[in-house]
Amino acid sequence: AGVQITESGKFHIDGEGTLTVYDAGQADQGTYECVARNSFGLAVASVFLTVTATQDRQAGDAFVESSILAAVQRVDSAINSTRRHLFSQKPRTPSDLLTQFRFPSDPFTVQTARAGEIFEHTLQLIRERVKQGLTVDVEGREFRYNDLVSPRYLRLIANLSGCTAHRPPPNCSDLCFHGKYRAPDGSCNNLHAVPALSTAGFRDGRPCSPACTDDPPCLPIAVAHAHPRGSHAPCLFFVRSSPACGGGTTSSKMNSVYAREQINQCTAYIDASNIYGSSERESQALRDHSVPRGLLRTGLPWSPSGKHLLPFSPGPRSECPRHEQDSPSPCFLAGDHRANAHLALTAVHTLWFREHNRVASELSALNPHWDGDTLYQEARKIVGAELQHITYSHWLPKILGDRGMKMLKGYQGYDPNVNTGILNSFATAAFRFGHTSNNPILYRLNATFGEIPEGHLPLHKAFFSPSTIIKEGGIDPLLRGLFGVAAQLPVPSRLLSLELTEKLFSTAHSVALDLAATDIQRGRDHGIPPYVDFRVFCNLTSVENFEDLQNEIKDSGIRQKLKK
Ligand code: HEM
């Protein structure tokens, strides 16, 4: 189970197929395989690369052991206090809810993120401890930890932090299965990338909120004094996403500097992982193993239709109260941990899990000889295809228009050589365009498309409130509201609704979050290049100031505001 080499600052593959490895170091030693594939089959050639490097002693080596111990202790203590705070009591503040919204459910993901945090924090501690012996790269390139710690000790830090413990190689040898079905995490088809696990600073263990200092992983958003929020809180809660091992400061392990990257919790495919989960463990937990009928587990039957709701979550994430005064109410369990974030999302998750059970039941009636696993996999294949069809044939044409769809080009067939991982700029910036299309009100319509007796709901009352589905009409009124009322059309003076910028995850006594500010800060956290750079990348004119953007931002008042 190797790693596919992709074009980067580290590797270059020219048109002739020659591989160049830049900044070669001990970490690059190993077997390299070149695979040529066409419709007749494949041919493989391999070579073993030996790297001979002198093992100099570096200034930071003396501090490695004490820094590792301190980093492990600090990171673990911060994660544990966050876990205790979050899961042993009702989440109380908007920041608790945001953390719950983003906290990984798969233990493997938690371990991967912890390893990245420990590796990164160890290096920060070594850097601080050395200070005097800091070598600055004379060529003016970025600061390199390799100048501070020798390769042997860097490997030691990587090992002890857990950064080298990779996911066990997937067993893709069952061609009968893998030729027909996807692995739960996509690992047997193509590739597979979390918020910081702690909401307290590693250095002093103080909670990121209300402390307004940049103590990793806290990266609070400063609020201007003049802003109405400023008098209540000088900053908004924000914690950085956990680093993936091998990027940012931890790229020293690779003998070169790479951008700090983050870890994905969900598969990158449009493969209905929102229904089935993104790992084997999650997908098994969602299945109904009591009968061999290929079904997903169900929750309460909702009267009067008798159709089932999602099952309740059994784990620590089992409570979904919004206000302190609310009675305890469990969260629903779905393939994506964000299913409880707001009622419209929960309704759509419920619809899809019902669709799986409908398809599996139909298949069972048609194929009584199929076992439970075949029914599950065949139903999953059909439901995944339905989701892809809706995405590409119904949703995207509305979002991109004719011109955009032409640029996207039609499906050319499956290409196993494409890296299907999500681009960081897509997840962190581009695809968040969806935040501009949300209605500030969740319309709840009856069978004749009139308002239900409980009325429509302002969005902020729909956050983390799954019990409203049980108490107030089930999912049908919400679904009718979603397709019966147009999405919000963003206008230049208001791109995101006030429900998202002034009342995100609001609770009784605390300052709400602001999704627009969070999106921008997340862009900084992930190092997303600025808009002006993307213009050049997309062959648009390069701009120097806001007046150069008068064709894009026509309202001079808005340009003036942005200048401030
Ligand atoms: C009421 C509706 C919605 C709410 C309350 C909401 C809320 C959020 C929140 C709190 C985050 C995490 C922000 C952070 O800490 O960085 C987020 C991330 C995100 N949202 Fe939304 N969102 C909504 C609708 C949408 C829609 C309609 C789309 C796209 C069509 C979308 C796309 C995204 C994406 C791509 C991310 C980043 C995911 C990641 O890579 O971690 N959201 N959203």
mmCIF file of N, CA and C in Angstrom, residues 384-436:
data_model
loop_
_atom_site.group_PDB
_atom_site.id
_atom_site.type_symbol
_atom_site.label_atom_id
_atom_site.label_comp_id
_atom_site.label_asym_id
_atom_site.label_seq_id
_atom_site.Cartn_x
_atom_site.Cartn_y
_atom_site.Cartn_z
ATOM 1 N N GLY A 384 -26.637 5.932 -3.932
ATOM 2 C CA GLY A 384 -25.497 6.785 -4.277
ATOM 3 C C GLY A 384 -25.660 7.356 -5.674
ATOM 4 N N ALA A 385 -26.147 6.507 -6.599
ATOM 5 C CA ALA A 385 -26.346 6.977 -7.978
ATOM 6 C C ALA A 385 -27.460 8.020 -8.027
ATOM 7 N N GLU A 386 -28.490 7.847 -7.223
ATOM 8 C CA GLU A 386 -29.583 8.853 -7.183
ATOM 9 C C GLU A 386 -29.022 10.205 -6.735
ATOM 10 N N LEU A 387 -28.176 10.153 -5.708
ATOM 11 C CA LEU A 387 -27.623 11.404 -5.169
ATOM 12 C C LEU A 387 -26.727 12.088 -6.210
ATOM 13 N N GLN A 388 -25.935 11.276 -6.917
ATOM 14 C CA GLN A 388 -25.072 11.851 -7.965
ATOM 15 C C GLN A 388 -25.926 12.435 -9.080
ATOM 16 N N HIS A 389 -26.986 11.717 -9.448
ATOM 17 C CA HIS A 389 -27.863 12.198 -10.523
ATOM 18 C C HIS A 389 -28.500 13.532 -10.134
ATOM 19 N N ILE A 390 -29.003 13.619 -8.907
ATOM 20 C CA ILE A 390 -29.632 14.879 -8.463
ATOM 21 C C ILE A 390 -28.584 15.992 -8.478
ATOM 22 N N THR A 391 -27.379 15.674 -7.986
ATOM 23 C CA THR A 391 -26.332 16.706 -7.908
ATOM 24 C C THR A 391 -25.965 17.224 -9.291
ATOM 25 N N TYR A 392 -25.669 16.300 -10.207
ATOM 26 C CA TYR A 392 -25.164 16.739 -11.516
ATOM 27 C C TYR A 392 -26.267 17.141 -12.486
ATOM 28 N N SER A 393 -27.426 16.477 -12.454
ATOM 29 C CA SER A 393 -28.439 16.771 -13.472
ATOM 30 C C SER A 393 -29.463 17.794 -13.014
ATOM 31 N N HIS A 394 -29.658 17.932 -11.709
ATOM 32 C CA HIS A 394 -30.696 18.852 -11.241
ATOM 33 C C HIS A 394 -30.147 20.058 -10.484
ATOM 34 N N TRP A 395 -29.202 19.821 -9.571
ATOM 35 C CA TRP A 395 -28.748 20.924 -8.715
ATOM 36 C C TRP A 395 -27.690 21.786 -9.407
ATOM 37 N N LEU A 396 -26.633 21.146 -9.916
ATOM 38 C CA LEU A 396 -25.540 21.938 -10.502
ATOM 39 C C LEU A 396 -25.984 22.830 -11.657
ATOM 40 N N PRO A 397 -26.852 22.346 -12.601
ATOM 41 C CA PRO A 397 -27.273 23.252 -13.681
ATOM 42 C C PRO A 397 -27.924 24.519 -13.139
ATOM 43 N N LYS A 398 -28.622 24.412 -12.013
ATOM 44 C CA LYS A 398 -29.248 25.616 -11.430
ATOM 45 C C LYS A 398 -28.193 26.536 -10.826
ATOM 46 N N ILE A 399 -27.133 25.960 -10.300
ATOM 47 C CA ILE A 399 -26.089 26.762 -9.654
ATOM 48 C C ILE A 399 -25.137 27.343 -10.693
ATOM 49 N N LEU A 400 -24.747 26.553 -11.678
ATOM 50 C CA LEU A 400 -23.714 26.995 -12.630
ATOM 51 C C LEU A 400 -24.286 27.615 -13.893
ATOM 52 N N GLY A 401 -25.508 27.280 -14.243
ATOM 53 C CA GLY A 401 -26.081 27.796 -15.502
ATOM 54 C C GLY A 401 -25.507 27.055 -16.700
ATOM 55 N N ASP A 402 -26.012 27.396 -17.891
ATOM 56 C CA ASP A 402 -25.582 26.687 -19.103
ATOM 57 C C ASP A 402 -24.087 26.810 -19.344
ATOM 58 N N ARG A 403 -23.591 28.067 -19.179
ATOM 59 C CA ARG A 403 -22.185 28.307 -19.480
ATOM 60 C C ARG A 403 -21.280 27.494 -18.542
ATOM 61 N N GLY A 404 -21.633 27.505 -17.285
ATOM 62 C CA GLY A 404 -20.848 26.767 -16.288
ATOM 63 C C GLY A 404 -20.870 25.277 -16.567
ATOM 64 N N MET A 405 -22.038 24.771 -16.958
ATOM 65 C CA MET A 405 -22.139 23.333 -17.217
ATOM 66 C C MET A 405 -21.283 22.943 -18.419
ATOM 67 N N LYS A 406 -21.238 23.846 -19.423
ATOM 68 C CA LYS A 406 -20.399 23.542 -20.602
ATOM 69 C C LYS A 406 -18.941 23.485 -20.192
ATOM 70 N N MET A 407 -18.547 24.412 -19.303
ATOM 71 C CA MET A 407 -17.139 24.419 -18.866
ATOM 72 C C MET A 407 -16.807 23.152 -18.081
ATOM 73 N N LEU A 408 -17.813 22.634 -17.373
ATOM 74 C CA LEU A 408 -17.595 21.429 -16.564
ATOM 75 C C LEU A 408 -17.370 20.206 -17.448
ATOM 76 N N LYS A 409 -17.894 20.264 -18.660
ATOM 77 C CA LYS A 409 -17.800 19.150 -19.626
ATOM 78 C C LYS A 409 -18.549 17.913 -19.096
ATOM 79 N N GLY A 410 -18.921 17.065 -20.017
ATOM 80 C CA GLY A 410 -19.680 15.865 -19.628
ATOM 81 C C GLY A 410 -18.778 14.827 -18.976
ATOM 82 N N TYR A 411 -19.363 13.843 -18.369
ATOM 83 C CA TYR A 411 -18.625 12.763 -17.719
ATOM 84 C C TYR A 411 -17.914 11.916 -18.776
ATOM 85 N N GLN A 412 -16.606 11.757 -18.635
ATOM 86 C CA GLN A 412 -15.818 11.049 -19.651
ATOM 87 C C GLN A 412 -15.540 9.603 -19.267
ATOM 88 N N GLY A 413 -16.047 9.143 -18.149
ATOM 89 C CA GLY A 413 -15.746 7.778 -17.691
ATOM 90 C C GLY A 413 -14.817 7.828 -16.489
ATOM 91 N N TYR A 414 -14.736 6.742 -15.742
ATOM 92 C CA TYR A 414 -13.957 6.713 -14.500
ATOM 93 C C TYR A 414 -12.457 6.720 -14.792
ATOM 94 N N ASP A 415 -11.737 7.624 -14.139
ATOM 95 C CA ASP A 415 -10.292 7.720 -14.326
ATOM 96 C C ASP A 415 -9.618 7.463 -12.974
ATOM 97 N N PRO A 416 -9.014 6.278 -12.818
ATOM 98 C CA PRO A 416 -8.435 5.943 -11.498
ATOM 99 C C PRO A 416 -7.219 6.784 -11.158
ATOM 100 N N ASN A 417 -6.693 7.521 -12.142
ATOM 101 C CA ASN A 417 -5.481 8.305 -11.859
ATOM 102 C C ASN A 417 -5.764 9.686 -11.306
ATOM 103 N N VAL A 418 -7.043 10.054 -11.247
ATOM 104 C CA VAL A 418 -7.364 11.378 -10.723
ATOM 105 C C VAL A 418 -7.363 11.343 -9.205
ATOM 106 N N ASN A 419 -6.678 12.316 -8.601
ATOM 107 C CA ASN A 419 -6.709 12.445 -7.146
ATOM 108 C C ASN A 419 -8.047 13.093 -6.789
ATOM 109 N N THR A 420 -8.904 12.330 -6.143
ATOM 110 C CA THR A 420 -10.259 12.832 -5.895
ATOM 111 C C THR A 420 -10.372 13.626 -4.606
ATOM 112 N N GLY A 421 -9.249 13.821 -3.903
ATOM 113 C CA GLY A 421 -9.309 14.618 -2.659
ATOM 114 C C GLY A 421 -9.881 15.997 -2.947
ATOM 115 N N ILE A 422 -10.526 16.588 -1.940
ATOM 116 C CA ILE A 422 -11.139 17.914 -2.113
ATOM 117 C C ILE A 422 -10.058 18.988 -2.024
ATOM 118 N N LEU A 423 -10.084 19.943 -2.951
ATOM 119 C CA LEU A 423 -9.135 21.053 -2.874
ATOM 120 C C LEU A 423 -9.465 21.879 -1.639
ATOM 121 N N ASN A 424 -8.412 22.259 -0.905
ATOM 122 C CA ASN A 424 -8.626 23.033 0.315
ATOM 123 C C ASN A 424 -9.403 24.322 0.011
ATOM 124 N N SER A 425 -9.045 24.988 -1.081
ATOM 125 C CA SER A 425 -9.716 26.256 -1.406
ATOM 126 C C SER A 425 -11.181 26.035 -1.763
ATOM 127 N N PHE A 426 -11.517 24.837 -2.244
ATOM 128 C CA PHE A 426 -12.909 24.545 -2.580
ATOM 129 C C PHE A 426 -13.733 24.389 -1.297
ATOM 130 N N ALA A 427 -13.218 23.582 -0.360
ATOM 131 C CA ALA A 427 -13.977 23.340 0.880
ATOM 132 C C ALA A 427 -13.988 24.565 1.780
ATOM 133 N N THR A 428 -12.858 25.302 1.792
ATOM 134 C CA THR A 428 -12.738 26.396 2.753
ATOM 135 C C THR A 428 -13.333 27.691 2.233
ATOM 136 N N ALA A 429 -13.371 27.849 0.899
ATOM 137 C CA ALA A 429 -13.903 29.108 0.357
ATOM 138 C C ALA A 429 -15.001 28.847 -0.668
ATOM 139 N N ALA A 430 -14.642 28.306 -1.832
ATOM 140 C CA ALA A 430 -15.597 28.276 -2.950
ATOM 141 C C ALA A 430 -16.935 27.644 -2.593
ATOM 142 N N PHE A 431 -16.933 26.463 -2.016
ATOM 143 C CA PHE A 431 -18.207 25.764 -1.820
ATOM 144 C C PHE A 431 -19.023 26.355 -0.678
ATOM 145 N N ARG A 432 -18.394 27.247 0.109
ATOM 146 C CA ARG A 432 -19.164 27.917 1.165
ATOM 147 C C ARG A 432 -20.056 28.992 0.573
ATOM 148 N N PHE A 433 -20.035 29.119 -0.762
ATOM 149 C CA PHE A 433 -20.959 30.063 -1.399
ATOM 150 C C PHE A 433 -22.383 29.741 -0.921
ATOM 151 N N GLY A 434 -22.609 28.449 -0.560
ATOM 152 C CA GLY A 434 -23.931 28.012 -0.106
ATOM 153 C C GLY A 434 -24.413 28.827 1.087
ATOM 154 N N HIS A 435 -23.475 29.423 1.857
ATOM 155 C CA HIS A 435 -23.874 30.225 3.020
ATOM 156 C C HIS A 435 -24.632 31.482 2.622
ATOM 157 N N THR A 436 -24.559 31.834 1.320
ATOM 158 C CA THR A 436 -25.277 33.038 0.868
ATOM 159 C C THR A 436 -26.690 32.703 0.383
#
